[in-house]
Coordinates of C-alpha atoms and ligand atoms in Angstrom, one line a residue:
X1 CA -21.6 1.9 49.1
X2 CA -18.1 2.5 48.0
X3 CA -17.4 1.2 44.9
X4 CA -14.4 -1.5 44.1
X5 CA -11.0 -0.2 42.9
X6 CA -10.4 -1.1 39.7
X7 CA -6.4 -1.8 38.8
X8 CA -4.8 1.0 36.6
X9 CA -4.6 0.1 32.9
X10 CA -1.4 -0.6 31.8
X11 CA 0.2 0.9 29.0
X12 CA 3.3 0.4 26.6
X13 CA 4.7 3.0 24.8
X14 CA 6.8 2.4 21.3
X15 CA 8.4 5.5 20.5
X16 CA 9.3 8.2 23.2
X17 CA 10.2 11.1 20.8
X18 CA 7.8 14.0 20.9
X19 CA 4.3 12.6 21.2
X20 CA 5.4 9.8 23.9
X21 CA 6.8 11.7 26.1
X22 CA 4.4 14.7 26.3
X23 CA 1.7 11.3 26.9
X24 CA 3.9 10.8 29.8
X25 CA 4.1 13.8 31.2
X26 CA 0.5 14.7 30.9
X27 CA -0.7 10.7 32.1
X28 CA 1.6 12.1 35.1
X29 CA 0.7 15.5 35.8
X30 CA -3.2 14.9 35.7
X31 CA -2.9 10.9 36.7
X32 CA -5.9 12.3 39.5
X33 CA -7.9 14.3 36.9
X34 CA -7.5 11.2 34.9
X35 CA -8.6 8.6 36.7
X36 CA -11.6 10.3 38.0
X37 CA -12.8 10.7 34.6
X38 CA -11.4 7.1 33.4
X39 CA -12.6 5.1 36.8
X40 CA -9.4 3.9 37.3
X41 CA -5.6 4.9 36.7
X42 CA -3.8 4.7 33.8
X43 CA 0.3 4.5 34.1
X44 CA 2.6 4.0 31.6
X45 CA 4.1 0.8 32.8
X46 CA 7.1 0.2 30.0
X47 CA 8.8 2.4 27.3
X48 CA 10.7 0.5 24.5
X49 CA 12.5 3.1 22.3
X50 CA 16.2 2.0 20.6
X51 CA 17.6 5.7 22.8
X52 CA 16.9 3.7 25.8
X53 CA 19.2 6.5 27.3
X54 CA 16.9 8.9 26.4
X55 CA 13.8 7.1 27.2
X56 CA 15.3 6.4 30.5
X57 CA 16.0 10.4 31.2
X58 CA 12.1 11.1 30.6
X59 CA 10.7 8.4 32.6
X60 CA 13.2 7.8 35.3
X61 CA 12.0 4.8 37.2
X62 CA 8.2 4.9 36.7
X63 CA 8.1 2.6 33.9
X64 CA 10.7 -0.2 32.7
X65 CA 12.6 0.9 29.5
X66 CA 14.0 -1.5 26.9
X67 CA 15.2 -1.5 23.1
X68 CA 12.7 -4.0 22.1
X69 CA 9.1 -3.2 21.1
X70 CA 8.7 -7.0 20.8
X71 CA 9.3 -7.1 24.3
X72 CA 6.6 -4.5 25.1
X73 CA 3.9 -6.4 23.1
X74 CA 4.7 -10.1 24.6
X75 CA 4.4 -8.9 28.2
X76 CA 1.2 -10.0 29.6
X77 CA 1.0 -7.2 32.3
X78 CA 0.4 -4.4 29.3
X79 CA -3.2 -3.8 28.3
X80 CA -2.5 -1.0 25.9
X81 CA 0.0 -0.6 23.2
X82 CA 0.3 3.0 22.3
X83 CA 2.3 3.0 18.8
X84 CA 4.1 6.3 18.3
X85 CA 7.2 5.2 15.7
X86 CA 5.5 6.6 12.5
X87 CA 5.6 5.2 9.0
X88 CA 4.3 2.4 7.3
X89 CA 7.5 -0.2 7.9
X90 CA 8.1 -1.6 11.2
X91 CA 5.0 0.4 12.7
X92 CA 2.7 -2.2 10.4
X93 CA 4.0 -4.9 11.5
X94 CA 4.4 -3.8 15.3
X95 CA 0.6 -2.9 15.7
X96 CA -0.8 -5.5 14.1
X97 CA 1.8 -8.2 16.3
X98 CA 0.3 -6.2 19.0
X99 CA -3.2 -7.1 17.8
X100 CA -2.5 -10.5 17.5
X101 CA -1.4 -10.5 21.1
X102 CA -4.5 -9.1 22.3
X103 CA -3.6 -5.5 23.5
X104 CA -5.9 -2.3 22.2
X105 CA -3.8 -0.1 20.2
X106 CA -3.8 4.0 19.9
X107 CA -1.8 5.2 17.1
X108 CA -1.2 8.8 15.9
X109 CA 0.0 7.1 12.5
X110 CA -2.2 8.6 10.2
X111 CA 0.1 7.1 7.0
X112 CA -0.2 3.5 8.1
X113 CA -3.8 3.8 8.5
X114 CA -4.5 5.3 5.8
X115 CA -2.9 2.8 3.7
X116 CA -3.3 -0.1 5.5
X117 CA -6.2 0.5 8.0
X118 CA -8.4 -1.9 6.3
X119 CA -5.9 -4.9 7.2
X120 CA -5.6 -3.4 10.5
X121 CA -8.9 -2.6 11.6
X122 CA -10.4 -6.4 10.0
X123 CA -7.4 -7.9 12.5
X124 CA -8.3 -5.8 15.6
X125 CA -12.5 -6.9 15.0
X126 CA -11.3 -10.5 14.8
X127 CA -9.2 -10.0 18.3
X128 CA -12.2 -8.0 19.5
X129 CA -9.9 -5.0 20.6
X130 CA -9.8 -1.3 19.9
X131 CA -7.8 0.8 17.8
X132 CA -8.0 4.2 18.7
X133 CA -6.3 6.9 16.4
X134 CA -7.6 9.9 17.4
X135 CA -3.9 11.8 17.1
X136 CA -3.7 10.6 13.8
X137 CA -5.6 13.9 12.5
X138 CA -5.4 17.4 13.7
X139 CA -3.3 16.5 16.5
X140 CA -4.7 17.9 19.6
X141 CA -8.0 18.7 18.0
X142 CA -10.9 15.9 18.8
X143 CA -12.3 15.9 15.1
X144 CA -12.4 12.1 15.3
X145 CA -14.8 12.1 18.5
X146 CA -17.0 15.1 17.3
X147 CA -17.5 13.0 13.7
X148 CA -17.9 9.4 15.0
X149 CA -20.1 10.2 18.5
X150 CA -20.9 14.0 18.3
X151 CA -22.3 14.3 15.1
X152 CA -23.4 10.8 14.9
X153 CA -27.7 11.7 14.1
X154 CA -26.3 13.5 10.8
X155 CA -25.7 13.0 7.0
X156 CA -22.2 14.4 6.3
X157 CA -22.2 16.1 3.3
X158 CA -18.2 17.4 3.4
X159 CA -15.3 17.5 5.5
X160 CA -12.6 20.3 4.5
X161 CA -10.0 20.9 6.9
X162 CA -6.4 22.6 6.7
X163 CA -4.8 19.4 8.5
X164 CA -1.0 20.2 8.0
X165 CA 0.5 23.2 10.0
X166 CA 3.6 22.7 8.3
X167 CA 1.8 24.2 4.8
X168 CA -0.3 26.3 6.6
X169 CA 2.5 28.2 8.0
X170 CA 4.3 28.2 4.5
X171 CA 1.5 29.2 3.1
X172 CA 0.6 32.1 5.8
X173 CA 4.0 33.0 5.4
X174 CA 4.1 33.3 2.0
X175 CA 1.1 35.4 1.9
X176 CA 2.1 37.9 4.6
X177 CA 5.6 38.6 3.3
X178 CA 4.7 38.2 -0.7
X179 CA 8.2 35.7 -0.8
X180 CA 7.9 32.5 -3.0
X181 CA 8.1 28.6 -1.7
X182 CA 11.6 28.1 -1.5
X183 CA 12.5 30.9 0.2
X184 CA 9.6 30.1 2.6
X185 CA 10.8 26.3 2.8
X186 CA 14.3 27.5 4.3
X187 CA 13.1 29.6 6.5
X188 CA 10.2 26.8 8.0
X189 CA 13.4 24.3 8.4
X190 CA 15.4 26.8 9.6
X191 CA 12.5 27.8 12.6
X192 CA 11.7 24.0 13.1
X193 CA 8.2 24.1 11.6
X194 CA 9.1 22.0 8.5
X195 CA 11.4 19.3 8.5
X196 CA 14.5 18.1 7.0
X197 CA 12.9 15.7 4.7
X198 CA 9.6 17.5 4.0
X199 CA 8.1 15.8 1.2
X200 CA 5.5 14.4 2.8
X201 CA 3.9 17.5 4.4
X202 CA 4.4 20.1 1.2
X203 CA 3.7 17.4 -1.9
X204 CA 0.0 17.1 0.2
X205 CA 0.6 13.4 1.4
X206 CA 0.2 14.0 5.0
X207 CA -2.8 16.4 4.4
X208 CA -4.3 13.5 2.1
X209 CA -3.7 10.7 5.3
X210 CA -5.9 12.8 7.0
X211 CA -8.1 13.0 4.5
X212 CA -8.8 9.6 4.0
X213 CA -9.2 8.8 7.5
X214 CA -11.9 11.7 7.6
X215 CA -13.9 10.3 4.4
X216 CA -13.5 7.2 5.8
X217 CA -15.5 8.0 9.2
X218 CA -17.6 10.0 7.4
X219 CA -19.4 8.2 5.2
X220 CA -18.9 4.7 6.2
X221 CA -16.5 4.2 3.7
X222 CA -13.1 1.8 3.7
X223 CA -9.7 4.0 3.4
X224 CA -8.7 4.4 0.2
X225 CA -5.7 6.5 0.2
X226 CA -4.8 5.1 -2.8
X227 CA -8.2 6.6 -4.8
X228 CA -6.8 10.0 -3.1
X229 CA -6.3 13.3 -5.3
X230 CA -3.0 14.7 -3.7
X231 CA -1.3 18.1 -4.8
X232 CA 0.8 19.9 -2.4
X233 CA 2.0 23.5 -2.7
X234 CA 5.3 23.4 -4.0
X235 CA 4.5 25.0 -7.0
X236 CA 2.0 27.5 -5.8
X237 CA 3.8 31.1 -6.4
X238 CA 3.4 34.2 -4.7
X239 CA 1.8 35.8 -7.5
X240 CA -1.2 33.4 -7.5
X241 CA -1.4 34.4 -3.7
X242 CA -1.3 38.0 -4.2
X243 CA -4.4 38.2 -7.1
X244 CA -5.9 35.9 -5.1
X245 CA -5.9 38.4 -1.9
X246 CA -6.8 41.1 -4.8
X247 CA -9.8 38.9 -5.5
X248 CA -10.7 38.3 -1.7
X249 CA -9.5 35.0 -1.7
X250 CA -7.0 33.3 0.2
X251 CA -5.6 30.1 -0.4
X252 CA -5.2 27.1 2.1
X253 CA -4.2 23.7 1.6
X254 CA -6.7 21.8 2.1
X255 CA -8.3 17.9 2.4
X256 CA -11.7 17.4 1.6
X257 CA -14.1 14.8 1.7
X258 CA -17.4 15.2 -0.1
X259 CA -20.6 13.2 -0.8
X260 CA -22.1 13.4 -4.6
X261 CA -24.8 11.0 -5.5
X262 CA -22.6 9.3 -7.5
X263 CA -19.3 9.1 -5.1
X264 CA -17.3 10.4 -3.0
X265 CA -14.8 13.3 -3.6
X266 CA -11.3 12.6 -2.4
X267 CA -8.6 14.7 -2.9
X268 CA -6.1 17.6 -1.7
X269 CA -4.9 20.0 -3.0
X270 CA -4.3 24.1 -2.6
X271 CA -7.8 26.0 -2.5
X272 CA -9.3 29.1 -2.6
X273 CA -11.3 30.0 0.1
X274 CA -13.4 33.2 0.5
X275 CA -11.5 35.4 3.1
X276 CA -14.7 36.1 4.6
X277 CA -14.9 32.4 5.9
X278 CA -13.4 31.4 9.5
X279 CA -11.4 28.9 7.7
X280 CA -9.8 31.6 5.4
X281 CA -8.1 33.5 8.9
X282 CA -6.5 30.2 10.3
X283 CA -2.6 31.3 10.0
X284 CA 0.5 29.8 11.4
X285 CA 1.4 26.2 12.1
X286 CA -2.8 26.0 13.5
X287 CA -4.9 23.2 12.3
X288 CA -8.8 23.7 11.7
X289 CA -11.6 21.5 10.0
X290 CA -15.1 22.0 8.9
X291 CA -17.4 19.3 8.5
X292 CA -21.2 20.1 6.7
X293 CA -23.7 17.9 8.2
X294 CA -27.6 17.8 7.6
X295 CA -28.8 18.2 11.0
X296 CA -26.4 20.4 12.4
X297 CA -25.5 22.8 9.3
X298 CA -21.7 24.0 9.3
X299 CA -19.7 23.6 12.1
X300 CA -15.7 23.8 12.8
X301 CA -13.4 23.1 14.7
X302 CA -9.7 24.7 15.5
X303 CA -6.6 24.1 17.6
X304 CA -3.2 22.8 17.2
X305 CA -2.6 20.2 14.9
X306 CA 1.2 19.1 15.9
X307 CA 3.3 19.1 19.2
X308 CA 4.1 17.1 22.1
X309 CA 1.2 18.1 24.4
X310 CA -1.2 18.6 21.9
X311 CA -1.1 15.2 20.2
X312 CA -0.8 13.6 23.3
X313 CA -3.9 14.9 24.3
X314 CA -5.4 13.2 22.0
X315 CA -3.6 10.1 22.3
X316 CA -4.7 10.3 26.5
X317 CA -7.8 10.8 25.6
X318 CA -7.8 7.6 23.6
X319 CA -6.4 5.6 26.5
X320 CA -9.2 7.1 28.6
X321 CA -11.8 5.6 26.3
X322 CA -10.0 2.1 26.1
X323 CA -10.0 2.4 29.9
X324 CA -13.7 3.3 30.3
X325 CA -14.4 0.2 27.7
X326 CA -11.9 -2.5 29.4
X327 CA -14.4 -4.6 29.9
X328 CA -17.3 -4.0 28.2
X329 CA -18.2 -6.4 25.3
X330 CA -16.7 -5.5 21.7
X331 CA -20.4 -4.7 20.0
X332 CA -20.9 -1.5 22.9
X333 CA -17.8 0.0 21.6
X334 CA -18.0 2.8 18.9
X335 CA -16.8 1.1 15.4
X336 CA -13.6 2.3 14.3
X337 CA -14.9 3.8 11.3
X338 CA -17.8 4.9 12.8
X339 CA -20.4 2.9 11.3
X340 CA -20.9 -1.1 11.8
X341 CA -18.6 -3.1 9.8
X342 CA -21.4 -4.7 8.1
X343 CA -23.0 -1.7 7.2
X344 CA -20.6 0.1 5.0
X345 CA -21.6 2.2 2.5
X346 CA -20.7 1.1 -1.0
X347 CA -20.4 4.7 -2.8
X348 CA -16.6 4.2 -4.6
X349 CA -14.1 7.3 -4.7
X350 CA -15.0 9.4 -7.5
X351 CA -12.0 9.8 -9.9
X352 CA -10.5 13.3 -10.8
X353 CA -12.3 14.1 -13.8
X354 CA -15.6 13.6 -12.2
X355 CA -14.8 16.1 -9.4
X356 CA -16.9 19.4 -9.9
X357 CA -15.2 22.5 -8.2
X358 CA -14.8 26.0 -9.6
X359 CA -11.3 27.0 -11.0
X360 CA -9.2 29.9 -10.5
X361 CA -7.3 30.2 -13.9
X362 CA -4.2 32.5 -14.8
X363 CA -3.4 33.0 -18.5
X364 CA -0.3 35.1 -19.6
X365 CA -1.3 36.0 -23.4
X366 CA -0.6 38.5 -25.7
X367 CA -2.8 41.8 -25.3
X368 CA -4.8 41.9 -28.4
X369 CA -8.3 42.1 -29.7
X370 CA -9.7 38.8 -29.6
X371 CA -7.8 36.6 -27.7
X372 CA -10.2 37.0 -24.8
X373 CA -13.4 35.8 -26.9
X374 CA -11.1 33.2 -27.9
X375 CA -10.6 32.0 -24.2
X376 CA -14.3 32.8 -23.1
X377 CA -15.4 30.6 -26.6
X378 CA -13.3 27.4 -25.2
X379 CA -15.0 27.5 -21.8
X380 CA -18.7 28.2 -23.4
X381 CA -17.9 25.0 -25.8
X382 CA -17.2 23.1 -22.2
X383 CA -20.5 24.6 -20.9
X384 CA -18.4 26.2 -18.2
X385 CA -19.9 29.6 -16.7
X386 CA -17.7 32.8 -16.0
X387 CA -17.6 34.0 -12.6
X388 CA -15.8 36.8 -13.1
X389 CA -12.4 38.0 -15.7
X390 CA -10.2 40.2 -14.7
X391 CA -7.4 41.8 -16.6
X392 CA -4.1 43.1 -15.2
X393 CA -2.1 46.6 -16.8
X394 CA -0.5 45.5 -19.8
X395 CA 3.6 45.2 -19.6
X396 CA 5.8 46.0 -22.3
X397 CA 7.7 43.3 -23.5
X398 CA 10.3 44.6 -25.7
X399 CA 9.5 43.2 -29.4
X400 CA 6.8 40.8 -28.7
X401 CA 4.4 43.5 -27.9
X402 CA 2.2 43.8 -24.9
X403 CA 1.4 41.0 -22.3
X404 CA -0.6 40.5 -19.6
X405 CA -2.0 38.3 -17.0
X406 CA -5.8 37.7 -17.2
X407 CA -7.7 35.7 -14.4
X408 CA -10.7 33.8 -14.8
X409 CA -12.7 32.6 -12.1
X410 CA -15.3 29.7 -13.2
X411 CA -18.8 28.7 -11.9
X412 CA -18.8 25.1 -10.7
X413 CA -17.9 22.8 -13.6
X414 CA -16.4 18.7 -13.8
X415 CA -12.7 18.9 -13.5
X416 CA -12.8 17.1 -17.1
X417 CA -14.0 19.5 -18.6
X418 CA -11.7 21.8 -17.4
X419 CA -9.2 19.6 -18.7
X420 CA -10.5 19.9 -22.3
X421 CA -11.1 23.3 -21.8
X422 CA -7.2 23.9 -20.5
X423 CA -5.7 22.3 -23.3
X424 CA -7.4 23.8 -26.1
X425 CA -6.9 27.3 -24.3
X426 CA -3.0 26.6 -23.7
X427 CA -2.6 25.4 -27.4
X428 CA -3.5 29.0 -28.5
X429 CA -0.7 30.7 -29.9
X430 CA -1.6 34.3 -28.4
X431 CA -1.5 32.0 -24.4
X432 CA 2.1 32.2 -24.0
X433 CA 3.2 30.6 -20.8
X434 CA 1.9 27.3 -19.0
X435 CA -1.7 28.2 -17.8
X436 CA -2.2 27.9 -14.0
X437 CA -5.3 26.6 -12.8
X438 CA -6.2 26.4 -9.1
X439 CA -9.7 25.2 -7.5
X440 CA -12.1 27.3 -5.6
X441 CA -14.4 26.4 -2.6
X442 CA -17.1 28.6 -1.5
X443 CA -17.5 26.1 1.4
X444 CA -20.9 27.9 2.2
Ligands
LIG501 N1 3.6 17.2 9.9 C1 2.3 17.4 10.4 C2 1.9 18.9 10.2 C3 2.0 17.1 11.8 O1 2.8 19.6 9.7 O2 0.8 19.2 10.5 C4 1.9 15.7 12.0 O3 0.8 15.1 11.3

């Protein structure tokens, strides 16, 4: 016996910029392909964007296009309102009217979840309807699925992903052409991979969205963006890159999430990472995250992390789910951070100091007998083990005598004692420039 069509679900979209209209094209090229997976159609029955002209010119006459959001959320005839505007401002207070009005949300905003995702997601339990937000990291990549279903039977122990292809490809270019930030920066906005206003991508604070919506889902804990460590990489130099390759390292921005038994690392920030690792060979604008779990060991997973049709991948994907769901009851959904609401854990974000890593350290000092027993002294005093010193050829510095760079790469050691260690080392007189220090991951 044939089963009863069900009606399409309808969806709104806010925003018809780069993500919305590659979720409209794809909804349209593989509506079929779709629905047979979904059990019914989705169409995208209204676009509000403020370039109506625009909006118009990609959707023709399949969907209604008006300047209003407000308009999309107070029409009864849309079950779903897909959010693509971005920010914390008028995105806030557009999904959580849209809450309030009873439509599921999917959202690729990774900021205003991150900061506000608490508010959001207790508003969408009490209206019993789903936020999806599976765009919101790694774009096109399903990390959100494979952490909340696929690798549901495990104990995460870390997350660590490169979750910005704007650094990445900085960072990649930086490496392959030995040129410095700013000259890297230029060239990214010139190409279109970084934008005009950048901050957000190279001072880490997208990277760290991401990263708190991956602890989050993880562990079973709130988002806590604002417990996050975030460094970005504008003042990573080329040299740092370069005895980093020497040493067999190469260094990636990256988020990471990690259980300790008494917290939860949060932070991002540039890292070494063993060249032999996957991870390590990721180049280019191309997004990739590894997540430890108990059961399954290591795995990863790679793709593109920013585009039209890769984002909206994700986002479709979402609205299949909400389809597939449209009537089932709230409790046989999947939570929205992965584990019951009432079953949170309680572990609270560890703060900097209590963060162990290993360091990568680069000391310009003065080439004399016993400056380097000095240094090792001040790390044996912090009970911090040597991995490995290195010293570069001497250069003459006309009347100061020689210089030269020595590296130092650390065991695992608390981040405050590093600190203690860093400060007594830089107040030597025979250290003669700021001292950089970058962390390590062995991410075995
Ligand atoms: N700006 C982000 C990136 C993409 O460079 O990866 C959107 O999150």
């Amino acid at each position: 016996m044939s089963q009863p069509q069900l009606r399409p679900v309808r969806v709104g979209l806010l925003g018809i910029g780069t993500v919305g209209s590659g979720t409209f094209t794809v909804l349209k090229r593989n509506q079929e392909e779709i629905r047979r997976r979904a059990g019914r159609g989705i169409e995208v029955a209204m676009v509000a964007d403020l370039n109506t002209e625009l909006a118009t010119k990609v959707v023709g006459d399949a969907a209604k296009v008006v300047s209003d959001a407000r308009q999309v959320i107070a029409n009864p005839d849309i079950d779903v309102v897909v959010e693509l505007i971005g920010g914390y401002g008028i995105a806030k207070a557009l999904v959580l009217e849209a809450i309030a009005a009873g439509k599921h949300v999917v959202t690729a905003n990774k900021a205003l979840l991150a900061v506000h995702g608490t508010e959001i997601f207790a508003a969408a339990r009490a209206k019993g309807v789903i936020v999806a937000f599976e765009a919101a990291v790694a774009g096109g990549i399903p990390i959100i699925k494979s952490l909340r279903e696929g690798l549901t039977a495990n104990q995460i122990q870390w997350v660590a992903g490169i979750i910005n292809g704007t650094t990445n490809f900085i960072l990649s270019e930086m490496r392959d052409k030995g040129l410095d930030f700013d000259v890297v920066l230029k060239e990214a906005q010139r190409l279109g991979y970084a934008e005009a206003d950048p901050t957000f991508d190279i001072e880490g604070v997208d990277a760290a969205h991401k990263a708190t919506l991956l602890s989050a889902i993880a562990f079973g804990i709130p988002v806590q963006f604002d417990k996050a460590h975030v460094e970005g990489i504008t003042k990573l130099s080329a040299t740092d890159i370069k005895y980093a390759e020497q040493l067999g390292y190469r260094i990636k921005l990256l988020g990471i999430a990690r259980r300790r038994d008494n917290g939860i690392e949060l932070r991002t920030h540039p890292t070494l990472v063993p060249m032999r690792r996957l991870i390590a060979n990721v180049e280019g604008a191309m997004n990739a995250v590894l997540v430890q779990g108990d059961a399954v060991g290591t795995t990863m997973y790679y793709g593109k992390g920013a585009g039209s049709e890769p984002t909206a991948s994700a986002v479709v994907a979402d609205l299949v789910d909400i389809a597939r769901l449209l009537d089932a009851a709230p409790e046989a959904r999947v939570p929205h951070l992965a584990f019951q609401p009432d079953s949170m854990s309680a572990l609270a974000i560890l703060p900097l100091d209590e963060v162990v890593t290993s360091f990568y350290l680069r000391l310009r000092v003065a080439d004399k007998a016993g400056v380097l027993a000095k240094l090792t002294g001040i790390l044996a005093e912090q009970n911090i083990s040597i991995d490995a010193v290195i010293q570069r050829e001497a250069d003459e510095v006309s009347g100061e005598g020689n210089q030269t760079d020595l590296i130092i790469l650390t065991h695992d050691t608390r981040e405050g004692s590093m600190n203690q260690a860093l400060a007594a080392m830089q107040a030597l007189p025979t250290v003669l420039a700021p001292i950089v220090r970058l962390r390590k991951e062995e991410l075995a």
